[in-house]
Tab-separated table of C-alpha atoms in Angstrom:
chain	number	residue	atom	x	y	z
A	26	MET	CA	19.806	31.859	-71.329
A	27	ASN	CA	21.060	34.998	-73.051
A	28	THR	CA	24.713	34.533	-73.720
A	29	ASP	CA	27.014	37.445	-73.008
A	30	PRO	CA	28.775	38.101	-76.376
A	31	ASN	CA	31.986	39.113	-74.612
A	32	ILE	CA	32.149	35.836	-72.757
A	33	LEU	CA	31.349	33.881	-75.901
A	34	ASN	CA	34.102	35.691	-77.811
A	35	GLU	CA	36.532	35.090	-75.025
A	36	ILE	CA	36.005	31.320	-75.047
A	37	ARG	CA	36.026	31.249	-78.833
A	38	GLU	CA	39.484	32.775	-78.815
A	39	ILE	CA	40.719	30.196	-76.354
A	40	SER	CA	38.890	27.160	-77.732
A	41	PRO	CA	36.353	27.165	-80.583
A	42	LEU	CA	35.349	23.668	-79.510
A	43	LEU	CA	34.223	24.898	-76.076
A	44	ALA	CA	32.481	27.881	-77.670
A	45	ASP	CA	30.357	25.462	-79.684
A	46	LEU	CA	29.393	23.608	-76.529
A	47	HIS	CA	28.543	26.803	-74.675
A	48	GLY	CA	25.044	26.947	-73.207
A	49	ILE	CA	24.396	23.186	-73.205
A	50	ASN	CA	23.298	21.907	-69.811
A	51	VAL	CA	23.563	18.161	-69.411
A	52	PHE	CA	22.005	18.132	-65.940
A	53	GLN	CA	18.326	18.107	-65.226
A	54	ALA	CA	16.368	19.032	-62.127
A	55	PRO	CA	13.132	17.239	-61.185
A	56	ASP	CA	9.899	18.750	-62.471
A	57	ASN	CA	8.538	21.635	-60.387
A	58	TYR	CA	11.652	21.525	-58.232
A	59	PHE	CA	12.168	25.283	-58.323
A	60	GLN	CA	8.494	26.006	-57.761
A	61	ASN	CA	8.533	23.975	-54.563
A	62	LEU	CA	11.961	24.880	-53.248
A	63	PRO	CA	11.046	28.096	-51.356
A	64	GLU	CA	8.267	26.286	-49.486
A	65	SER	CA	10.582	23.341	-48.741
A	66	VAL	CA	13.149	25.694	-47.229
A	67	LEU	CA	10.550	27.478	-45.093
A	68	ILE	CA	9.164	24.132	-43.854
A	69	ARG	CA	12.668	23.074	-42.888
A	70	LEU	CA	13.247	26.341	-41.067
A	71	ASP	CA	10.056	25.713	-39.118
A	72	LYS	CA	11.009	22.087	-38.382
A	73	GLU	CA	14.445	23.100	-37.166
A	74	LYS	CA	12.774	25.550	-34.796
A	75	VAL	CA	14.506	28.490	-36.367
A	76	ASN	CA	12.644	31.506	-35.074
A	77	LEU	CA	10.213	32.470	-37.806
A	78	ASN	CA	7.884	34.364	-35.506
A	79	ILE	CA	9.330	37.780	-35.292
A	80	GLN	CA	8.502	39.538	-32.074
A	81	GLU	CA	7.795	43.195	-32.048
A	82	PRO	CA	10.749	45.023	-30.598
A	83	SER	CA	10.071	46.214	-27.090
A	84	PHE	CA	11.679	49.434	-25.933
A	85	GLU	CA	10.461	49.277	-22.365
A	86	VAL	CA	12.709	48.348	-19.471
A	87	PRO	CA	11.639	47.042	-16.060
A	88	ASN	CA	11.341	49.498	-13.179
A	89	GLY	CA	14.696	50.199	-11.510
A	90	TYR	CA	16.575	48.462	-14.335
A	91	PHE	CA	19.283	51.059	-14.749
A	92	GLU	CA	19.693	51.612	-10.993
A	93	SER	CA	20.615	47.969	-10.451
A	94	LEU	CA	22.324	47.408	-13.827
A	95	SER	CA	25.917	47.926	-12.703
A	96	SER	CA	25.589	45.734	-9.612
A	97	ASN	CA	23.815	43.064	-11.639
A	98	ILE	CA	26.620	43.049	-14.208
A	99	LEU	CA	29.279	42.778	-11.499
A	100	LYS	CA	27.310	39.988	-9.835
A	101	LYS	CA	27.030	38.165	-13.143
A	102	ILE	CA	30.759	38.524	-13.831
A	103	LYS	CA	31.534	37.145	-10.383
A	104	GLU	CA	29.153	34.252	-10.856
A	105	GLU	CA	30.649	33.442	-14.229
A	106	GLU	CA	34.178	33.600	-12.859
A	107	MET	CA	33.201	31.316	-9.993
A	108	GLY	CA	31.178	29.057	-12.209
A	109	SER	CA	33.570	28.786	-15.133
A	110	GLU	CA	35.599	26.070	-13.490
A	111	SER	CA	32.699	24.148	-12.040
A	112	ASP	CA	31.008	24.223	-15.435
A	113	GLU	CA	33.860	22.155	-16.765
A	114	LEU	CA	33.319	19.532	-14.080
A	115	PRO	CA	30.865	16.673	-14.391
A	116	PRO	CA	27.594	17.554	-12.620
A	117	VAL	CA	28.252	15.024	-9.872
A	118	LEU	CA	31.525	16.765	-9.009
A	119	SER	CA	30.432	20.364	-9.480
A	120	GLY	CA	27.538	19.704	-7.080
A	121	GLN	CA	29.993	18.558	-4.420
A	122	LYS	CA	32.331	21.496	-4.900
A	123	SER	CA	30.904	23.610	-2.081
A	124	ILE	CA	30.819	20.752	0.452
A	125	ASN	CA	33.874	20.612	2.685
A	126	PRO	CA	34.199	17.234	4.384
A	127	PHE	CA	37.071	18.346	6.641
A	128	PHE	CA	36.677	19.873	10.079
A	129	ILE	CA	39.008	22.262	11.862
A	130	PRO	CA	39.280	23.022	15.604
A	131	GLN	CA	37.041	25.772	16.907
A	132	ASN	CA	38.529	29.289	16.578
A	133	TYR	CA	41.371	27.815	14.561
A	134	PHE	CA	41.649	30.767	12.218
A	135	GLU	CA	41.140	33.335	15.025
A	136	THR	CA	44.112	31.960	16.962
A	137	PHE	CA	46.152	30.986	13.939
A	138	PRO	CA	48.152	34.249	13.540
A	139	GLN	CA	49.176	34.200	17.208
A	140	THR	CA	50.117	30.518	16.937
A	141	VAL	CA	52.336	31.276	13.989
A	142	LEU	CA	53.950	34.264	15.741
A	143	ASP	CA	54.654	32.143	18.841
A	144	LYS	CA	56.155	29.488	16.669
A	145	ILE	CA	58.376	32.026	14.942
A	146	ARG	CA	59.605	33.355	18.316
A	147	ASN	CA	60.409	29.831	19.522
A	148	GLU	CA	62.147	29.093	16.269
A	149	ASP	CA	64.262	32.237	16.728
A	150	LYS	CA	65.366	30.994	20.109
A	151	ARG	CA	66.165	27.587	18.723
A	152	GLU	CA	67.977	29.153	15.829
A	153	THR	CA	70.613	30.483	18.220
A	154	GLY	CA	71.059	27.002	19.675
A	155	LYS	CA	71.116	25.570	16.249
A	156	ILE	CA	74.147	27.610	15.308
A	157	VAL	CA	75.966	25.813	18.085
A	158	SER	CA	74.404	22.585	17.011
A	159	PHE	CA	75.460	23.181	13.427
A	160	HIS	CA	79.064	23.297	14.550
A	161	PHE	CA	78.587	20.745	17.287
A	162	LYS	CA	80.922	18.200	15.799
A	163	LYS	CA	83.506	20.834	14.981
A	164	ILE	CA	83.508	22.097	18.523
A	165	TYR	CA	84.069	18.584	19.810
A	166	ARG	CA	86.915	18.236	17.400
A	167	TYR	CA	88.213	21.476	18.818
A	168	ALA	CA	87.798	20.018	22.326
A	169	THR	CA	89.585	16.874	21.160
A	170	ALA	CA	92.464	18.997	20.033
A	171	ALA	CA	92.447	20.691	23.434
A	172	VAL	CA	92.473	17.323	25.228
A	173	ILE	CA	95.364	16.163	23.075
A	174	ALA	CA	97.195	19.387	23.836
A	175	VAL	CA	96.571	18.834	27.557
A	176	GLY	CA	97.714	15.235	27.180
A	177	LEU	CA	100.902	16.379	25.484
A	178	PHE	CA	101.464	18.918	28.208
A	179	LEU	CA	100.924	16.418	31.019
A	180	THR	CA	103.045	13.781	29.338
A	181	SER	CA	105.879	16.227	28.817
A	182	TYR	CA	105.547	17.494	32.350
A	183	LEU	CA	105.549	14.000	33.889
A	184	MET	CA	108.447	12.894	31.720
A	185	PHE	CA	110.341	15.986	32.793
A	186	GLN	CA	109.552	15.185	36.431
A	187	ASN	CA	110.577	11.565	35.892
A	188	ASN	CA	113.802	12.530	34.177
A	189	SER	CA	114.542	14.764	37.138
A	190	GLY	CA	115.008	11.540	39.159
A	191	LYS	CA	111.789	11.614	41.090
A	192	GLY	CA	110.792	8.037	40.069
A	193	LYS	CA	111.757	5.172	37.817
A	194	SER	CA	108.598	5.361	35.825
A	195	GLY	CA	107.183	8.630	34.552
A	196	PHE	CA	103.683	7.249	34.725
A	197	ALA	CA	103.823	5.925	38.193
A	198	VAL	CA	101.362	8.676	39.113
A	199	VAL	CA	98.492	6.448	38.063
A	200	THR	CA	98.001	4.427	41.209
A	201	ARG	CA	95.127	2.919	43.184
A	202	LYS	CA	95.203	6.026	45.271
A	203	THR	CA	94.467	8.436	42.409
A	204	VAL	CA	92.153	6.322	40.226
A	205	ASP	CA	88.911	4.779	41.383
A	206	ASP	CA	88.357	2.658	38.251
A	207	PRO	CA	90.494	-0.487	38.567
A	208	GLY	CA	90.433	-0.857	34.738
A	209	ALA	CA	92.451	2.322	34.455
A	210	LEU	CA	95.359	0.721	36.355
A	211	LYS	CA	96.591	-0.945	33.223
A	212	TYR	CA	97.542	2.526	31.925
A	213	ASN	CA	100.254	2.774	34.505
A	214	SER	CA	103.019	3.379	32.011
A	215	GLU	CA	103.608	6.022	29.377
A	216	LYS	CA	103.539	3.410	26.662
A	217	ALA	CA	100.273	1.896	27.899
A	218	PHE	CA	98.748	5.368	28.183
A	219	ASN	CA	99.778	6.323	24.645
A	220	GLU	CA	98.528	3.033	23.282
A	221	GLY	CA	95.254	3.483	25.121
A	222	ILE	CA	94.799	6.983	23.704
A	223	ALA	CA	95.808	5.840	20.215
A	224	SER	CA	93.337	2.980	20.320
A	225	LEU	CA	90.448	5.390	20.783
A	226	SER	CA	88.575	6.520	17.684
A	227	ASP	CA	87.290	10.043	17.185
A	228	ASP	CA	83.753	8.791	17.675
A	229	GLN	CA	84.645	7.163	21.001
A	230	ILE	CA	86.250	10.371	22.192
A	231	ILE	CA	83.244	12.406	21.029
A	232	ARG	CA	80.816	10.017	22.749
A	233	TYR	CA	82.875	10.198	25.903
A	234	LEU	CA	82.894	13.962	25.800
A	235	GLU	CA	79.173	14.080	25.101
A	236	LYS	CA	78.598	11.892	28.145
A	237	ASN	CA	81.099	13.396	30.529
A	238	GLY	CA	81.831	16.779	28.979
A	239	ASN	CA	79.969	18.585	31.723
A	240	SER	CA	81.916	16.831	34.452
A	241	PHE	CA	85.185	18.412	33.381
A	242	ASP	CA	86.580	21.075	35.535
A	243	MET	CA	86.959	23.372	32.577
A	244	ASP	CA	88.894	26.009	34.503
A	245	ALA	CA	91.440	23.474	35.714
A	246	LEU	CA	91.689	22.011	32.248
A	247	ILE	CA	92.185	25.376	30.577
A	248	ASN	CA	94.654	26.574	33.194
A	249	SER	CA	96.759	23.469	32.854
A	250	SER	CA	96.705	23.484	29.062
A	251	ASP	CA	99.015	25.233	26.724
A	252	THR	CA	96.482	26.736	24.355
A	253	SER	CA	98.819	29.303	22.901
A	254	GLY	CA	99.218	27.319	19.664
A	255	LEU	CA	95.496	26.666	19.222
A	256	PRO	CA	93.785	28.568	16.424
A	257	ASN	CA	91.392	31.324	17.261
A	258	PRO	CA	87.905	29.754	17.585
A	259	GLU	CA	86.483	32.373	15.249
A	260	ASP	CA	89.044	31.479	12.607
A	261	TYR	CA	88.130	27.904	13.096
A	262	LEU	CA	84.432	28.577	12.643
A	263	ILE	CA	85.033	30.530	9.466
A	264	ASP	CA	87.513	28.118	7.921
A	265	GLU	CA	87.227	24.396	8.516
A	266	ASN	CA	90.817	23.829	7.452
A	267	THR	CA	92.105	25.852	10.379
A	268	LEU	CA	91.851	22.916	12.789
A	269	ASN	CA	93.277	20.455	10.282
A	270	ASN	CA	96.214	22.794	9.715
A	271	TYR	CA	96.760	22.990	13.458
A	272	LEU	CA	96.645	19.202	13.846
A	273	ASN	CA	99.142	18.828	11.042
A	274	LYS	CA	101.294	21.507	12.645
A	275	ILE	CA	101.500	19.638	15.935
A	276	ASN	CA	102.165	16.403	14.051
A	277	TYR	CA	98.995	14.768	15.278
A	278	LYS	CA	99.700	11.478	13.474
A	279	ASN	CA	103.058	11.109	15.096
A	280	PHE	CA	101.497	11.803	18.457
A	281	GLU	CA	98.963	9.031	17.870
A	282	THR	CA	101.703	6.487	17.269
A	283	GLN	CA	104.110	7.698	19.897
B	1	MET	CA	6.129	37.652	-60.324
B	2	SER	CA	6.663	41.058	-58.828
B	3	THR	CA	9.301	39.862	-56.344
B	4	GLU	CA	11.586	38.696	-59.168
B	5	ILE	CA	12.141	42.208	-60.372
B	6	GLN	CA	12.728	43.609	-56.929
B	7	SER	CA	16.218	44.836	-56.263
B	8	ASP	CA	18.395	43.297	-53.584
B	9	GLU	CA	18.194	46.545	-51.605
B	10	GLU	CA	14.413	46.381	-51.534
B	11	LEU	CA	14.436	42.732	-50.527
B	12	LEU	CA	16.881	43.401	-47.711
B	13	LEU	CA	14.758	46.268	-46.410
B	14	GLN	CA	11.728	44.023	-46.385
B	15	PHE	CA	13.700	41.279	-44.677
B	16	ARG	CA	14.563	43.662	-41.841
B	17	ASP	CA	10.944	44.534	-41.356
B	18	PRO	CA	9.440	41.807	-39.128
B	19	SER	CA	6.084	42.068	-40.849
B	20	THR	CA	7.565	41.318	-44.312
B	21	LYS	CA	10.585	39.271	-43.318
B	22	GLU	CA	9.334	35.837	-44.347
B	23	ARG	CA	7.880	37.071	-47.619
B	24	ALA	CA	11.134	38.849	-48.472
B	25	PHE	CA	13.101	35.723	-47.760
B	26	GLU	CA	10.856	33.701	-50.048
B	27	SER	CA	11.492	36.271	-52.761
B	28	ILE	CA	15.238	36.038	-52.264
B	29	ILE	CA	15.049	32.264	-52.649
B	30	LYS	CA	12.995	32.569	-55.807
B	31	LYS	CA	15.320	35.165	-57.264
B	32	TYR	CA	18.527	33.192	-56.774
B	33	GLN	CA	17.562	29.549	-56.401
B	34	GLU	CA	18.152	28.495	-59.995
B	35	LYS	CA	21.493	30.179	-60.424
B	36	LEU	CA	22.689	28.841	-57.095
B	37	TYR	CA	21.263	25.393	-57.711
B	38	TRP	CA	23.118	24.974	-61.008
B	39	HIS	CA	26.290	26.365	-59.533
B	40	ILE	CA	26.077	23.809	-56.726
B	41	ARG	CA	24.902	21.029	-58.991
B	42	ARG	CA	27.913	21.394	-61.290
B	43	LEU	CA	30.149	20.988	-58.266
B	44	VAL	CA	28.424	18.139	-56.406
B	45	ILE	CA	26.924	16.630	-59.590
B	46	ASN	CA	23.876	14.736	-58.352
B	47	HIS	CA	20.546	16.355	-57.586
B	48	GLU	CA	20.066	14.997	-54.054
B	49	ASP	CA	23.384	16.378	-52.913
B	50	ALA	CA	22.727	19.693	-54.670
B	51	ASN	CA	19.302	19.952	-53.032
B	52	ASP	CA	20.766	19.257	-49.568
B	53	VAL	CA	23.510	21.824	-49.999
B	54	LEU	CA	21.126	24.440	-51.397
B	55	GLN	CA	18.568	24.046	-48.593
B	56	ASN	CA	21.253	24.086	-45.893
B	57	MET	CA	22.731	27.130	-47.506
B	58	PHE	CA	19.421	29.016	-47.459
B	59	ILE	CA	18.869	28.104	-43.813
B	60	LYS	CA	22.269	29.610	-43.032
B	61	VAL	CA	21.324	32.665	-45.041
B	62	TRP	CA	18.167	33.112	-42.953
B	63	LYS	CA	20.171	32.952	-39.760
B	64	SER	CA	22.846	35.385	-40.867
B	65	LEU	CA	21.118	37.738	-43.260
B	66	ASP	CA	20.464	40.214	-40.414
B	67	ASN	CA	24.212	40.646	-40.126
B	68	PHE	CA	24.780	40.956	-43.860
B	69	ARG	CA	26.734	44.080	-44.698
B	70	GLU	CA	25.729	45.799	-47.833
B	71	GLU	CA	29.276	46.663	-48.818
B	72	SER	CA	29.136	43.470	-50.856
B	73	GLN	CA	26.279	42.571	-53.178
B	74	LEU	CA	23.764	40.026	-51.989
B	75	TYR	CA	24.364	38.113	-55.220
B	76	THR	CA	28.114	37.881	-54.541
B	77	TRP	CA	27.517	36.961	-50.897
B	78	LEU	CA	25.111	34.156	-51.820
B	79	TYR	CA	27.534	32.759	-54.379
B	80	ARG	CA	30.298	32.777	-51.814
B	81	ILE	CA	28.171	30.918	-49.293
B	82	SER	CA	27.004	28.368	-51.858
B	83	THR	CA	30.585	27.798	-53.031
B	84	ASN	CA	31.820	27.301	-49.484
B	85	GLU	CA	28.918	25.017	-48.615
B	86	SER	CA	29.541	22.911	-51.726
B	87	LEU	CA	33.258	22.587	-51.046
B	88	THR	CA	32.614	21.727	-47.398
B	89	PHE	CA	30.108	19.093	-48.485
B	90	LEU	CA	32.586	17.568	-50.941
B	91	ASN	CA	35.382	17.574	-48.368
B	92	ASN	CA	33.181	15.872	-45.800
B	93	GLN	CA	32.158	13.325	-48.396
B	94	LYS	CA	35.814	12.739	-49.243
B	95	LYS	CA	36.641	12.199	-45.567
B	96	ARG	CA	33.792	9.743	-45.148
B	97	ASN	CA	34.904	7.892	-48.267
B	98	SER	CA	38.483	7.650	-47.091
B	99	ILE	CA	37.174	5.916	-43.973
B	100	SER	CA	34.771	3.595	-45.779
B	101	LEU	CA	37.161	3.088	-48.744
B	102	ASP	CA	34.343	3.833	-51.195
B	103	ASP	CA	36.435	6.263	-53.215
B	104	GLU	CA	35.162	5.062	-56.534
B	105	GLU	CA	31.487	5.362	-55.645
B	106	TYR	CA	31.740	9.012	-54.683
B	107	SER	CA	34.264	10.168	-57.271
B	108	PRO	CA	33.020	12.918	-59.623
B	109	ALA	CA	33.518	10.665	-62.647
B	110	TYR	CA	31.474	7.896	-61.038
B	111	LYS	CA	28.727	10.332	-60.156
B	112	LEU	CA	28.624	11.611	-63.718
B	113	LYS	CA	28.445	8.114	-65.109
B	114	SER	CA	25.622	7.346	-62.678
B	115	ASP	CA	23.459	10.083	-64.161
B	116	PRO	CA	20.546	8.462	-66.048
B	117	HIS	CA	21.215	10.689	-69.053
B	118	PHE	CA	24.952	10.094	-69.189
B	119	ASP	CA	26.304	9.341	-72.646
B	120	ALA	CA	30.065	8.931	-72.916
B	121	ASN	CA	29.997	9.592	-76.667
B	122	LYS	CA	28.407	12.989	-76.400
B	123	LEU	CA	30.720	15.970	-76.303
B	124	GLU	CA	28.710	17.738	-73.613
B	125	TRP	CA	29.267	14.792	-71.256
B	126	LYS	CA	32.925	14.638	-72.172
B	127	LEU	CA	33.035	18.307	-71.289
B	128	GLN	CA	31.673	17.485	-67.843
B	129	MET	CA	34.213	14.700	-67.385
B	130	ALA	CA	36.948	17.138	-68.382
B	131	ILE	CA	35.737	19.780	-65.924
B	132	GLN	CA	35.763	17.233	-63.090
B	133	SER	CA	39.390	16.444	-63.886
B	134	LEU	CA	40.430	20.053	-63.140
B	135	PRO	CA	41.925	21.236	-59.873
B	136	GLU	CA	39.276	22.642	-57.520
B	137	LYS	CA	40.034	26.338	-58.043
B	138	GLN	CA	40.216	26.055	-61.836
B	139	LYS	CA	36.954	24.119	-61.806
B	140	LEU	CA	35.265	26.918	-59.853
B	141	VAL	CA	36.629	29.642	-62.119
B	142	PHE	CA	35.660	27.796	-65.267
B	143	ASN	CA	32.122	27.081	-64.070
B	144	LEU	CA	31.489	30.633	-62.872
B	145	ARG	CA	32.701	32.133	-66.147
B	146	TYR	CA	31.597	29.574	-68.730
B	147	TYR	CA	28.186	28.695	-67.275
B	148	ASP	CA	27.246	31.526	-64.918
B	149	GLU	CA	28.878	34.192	-67.096
B	150	MET	CA	30.060	35.978	-64.026
B	151	PRO	CA	32.145	39.135	-64.592
B	152	TYR	CA	35.716	38.775	-63.341
B	153	GLU	CA	35.200	41.656	-60.901
B	154	GLN	CA	32.380	39.805	-59.155
B	155	MET	CA	34.215	36.505	-59.324
B	156	SER	CA	37.124	38.217	-57.668
B	157	LYS	CA	34.883	38.984	-54.685
B	158	VAL	CA	33.403	35.480	-54.544
B	159	LEU	CA	36.726	33.663	-54.730
B	160	GLU	CA	38.844	36.434	-53.189
B	161	THR	CA	41.344	36.257	-56.046
B	162	SER	CA	42.663	38.984	-58.336
B	163	THR	CA	40.986	39.374	-61.731
B	164	GLY	CA	44.313	38.818	-63.491
B	165	ALA	CA	44.783	35.490	-61.763
B	166	LEU	CA	41.205	34.549	-62.559
B	167	LYS	CA	41.656	35.319	-66.281
B	168	ALA	CA	44.814	33.227	-66.393
B	169	SER	CA	43.106	30.430	-64.487
B	170	TYR	CA	40.145	30.437	-66.864
B	171	HIS	CA	42.462	30.328	-69.908
B	172	HIS	CA	44.431	27.356	-68.512
B	173	ALA	CA	41.252	25.556	-67.525
B	174	ALA	CA	39.720	25.956	-70.990
B	175	LYS	CA	42.889	24.678	-72.659
B	176	LYS	CA	43.049	21.651	-70.364
B	177	ILE	CA	39.421	20.848	-71.046
B	178	GLU	CA	39.935	21.076	-74.795
B	179	ASP	CA	42.925	18.704	-74.545
B	180	PHE	CA	40.903	16.287	-72.427
B	181	ILE	CA	38.015	16.225	-74.901
B	182	LEU	CA	40.296	15.784	-77.916
B	183	ASN	CA	42.276	12.993	-76.275
B	184	HIS	CA	39.439	10.963	-74.776
């Protein structure tokens, strides 16, 4: 090997020892290795099926190639997009991908929009009812308040009548003649009536109203009630505390224990 | 042989011609095989490994030579591929050894000592032991300059490092080697 004098000088300046060793090769290659190497590489290329046979370039295109090129490309893109996911699946699953084991009623999709529209219309109707339903309990509480108010009114009225000397007992109005249910006869005094009312829970009152609410003569009830102190129903619907404030105002607790 | 004096440009033209492609490739192998073999051999040390790396490298060259851009020299490109192939081979060997715990068997020092001509008392073998003790980059720089006499400008393209850094690296490597030889 011809040594480049510049490189030799360079190493001599750094290390004379290495300059003296320059050019010595301790490694050896087998005999005829370099003579045989090109053939060995070409044999390997052939064994590994690397394309050694160069085909002449062909500049011809099939008939109608360019006419159908754009649609073929689009088709290929679509196929690849569709196939990209199924390619990731095991063959046993990708083969099943197009099989739908589920059945639907005949004309399901034809009638589906109308079905949905009908459902929406029905829901709209129910929605209105639901607003009432949403405040169902509140309205019964409102009715409870009205009943209490009526009770207060009647009690006051009867007591006034009683105190006017019409009878010894203010609650003597509850007789066999006015009440069909014999169990109600035990409420024949003001005290018994108050205790009976006080013993009822809200739920019992609500259940009673749910069962018999329709049997009330609402006109008679409203006409005989002093509803002037009741909150406006709209206020009540907007603010839940309105009814509570009213009950506190009329000293509801005291009424219960009276 | 006439192919040995052919320029890289001529060889590449012939390679692109289907009728002369195989013959051109054979000429390229003949032109560079020795330089590349010794470059690889100094890195992987034993002949069998060097032969494997060199043949694999030429097969890769065949597959990618059509895409070779002539902005870089064929010589530089081949050196870069052979360097990368050698380093990949050594890294894979290192990984395999770390699994099998045969570190000693595949260490560069062990490989050197396994060479039938190894003689620990000879300076040239001490030099090889010293080179194997260098960090990878310094080893590459030292080999390319000291043995292959590669100009720094070309080395800069092979290793993608500035010439200044290469000069400094070569200087440090040579000093380390001298210390190793003097102290062992």
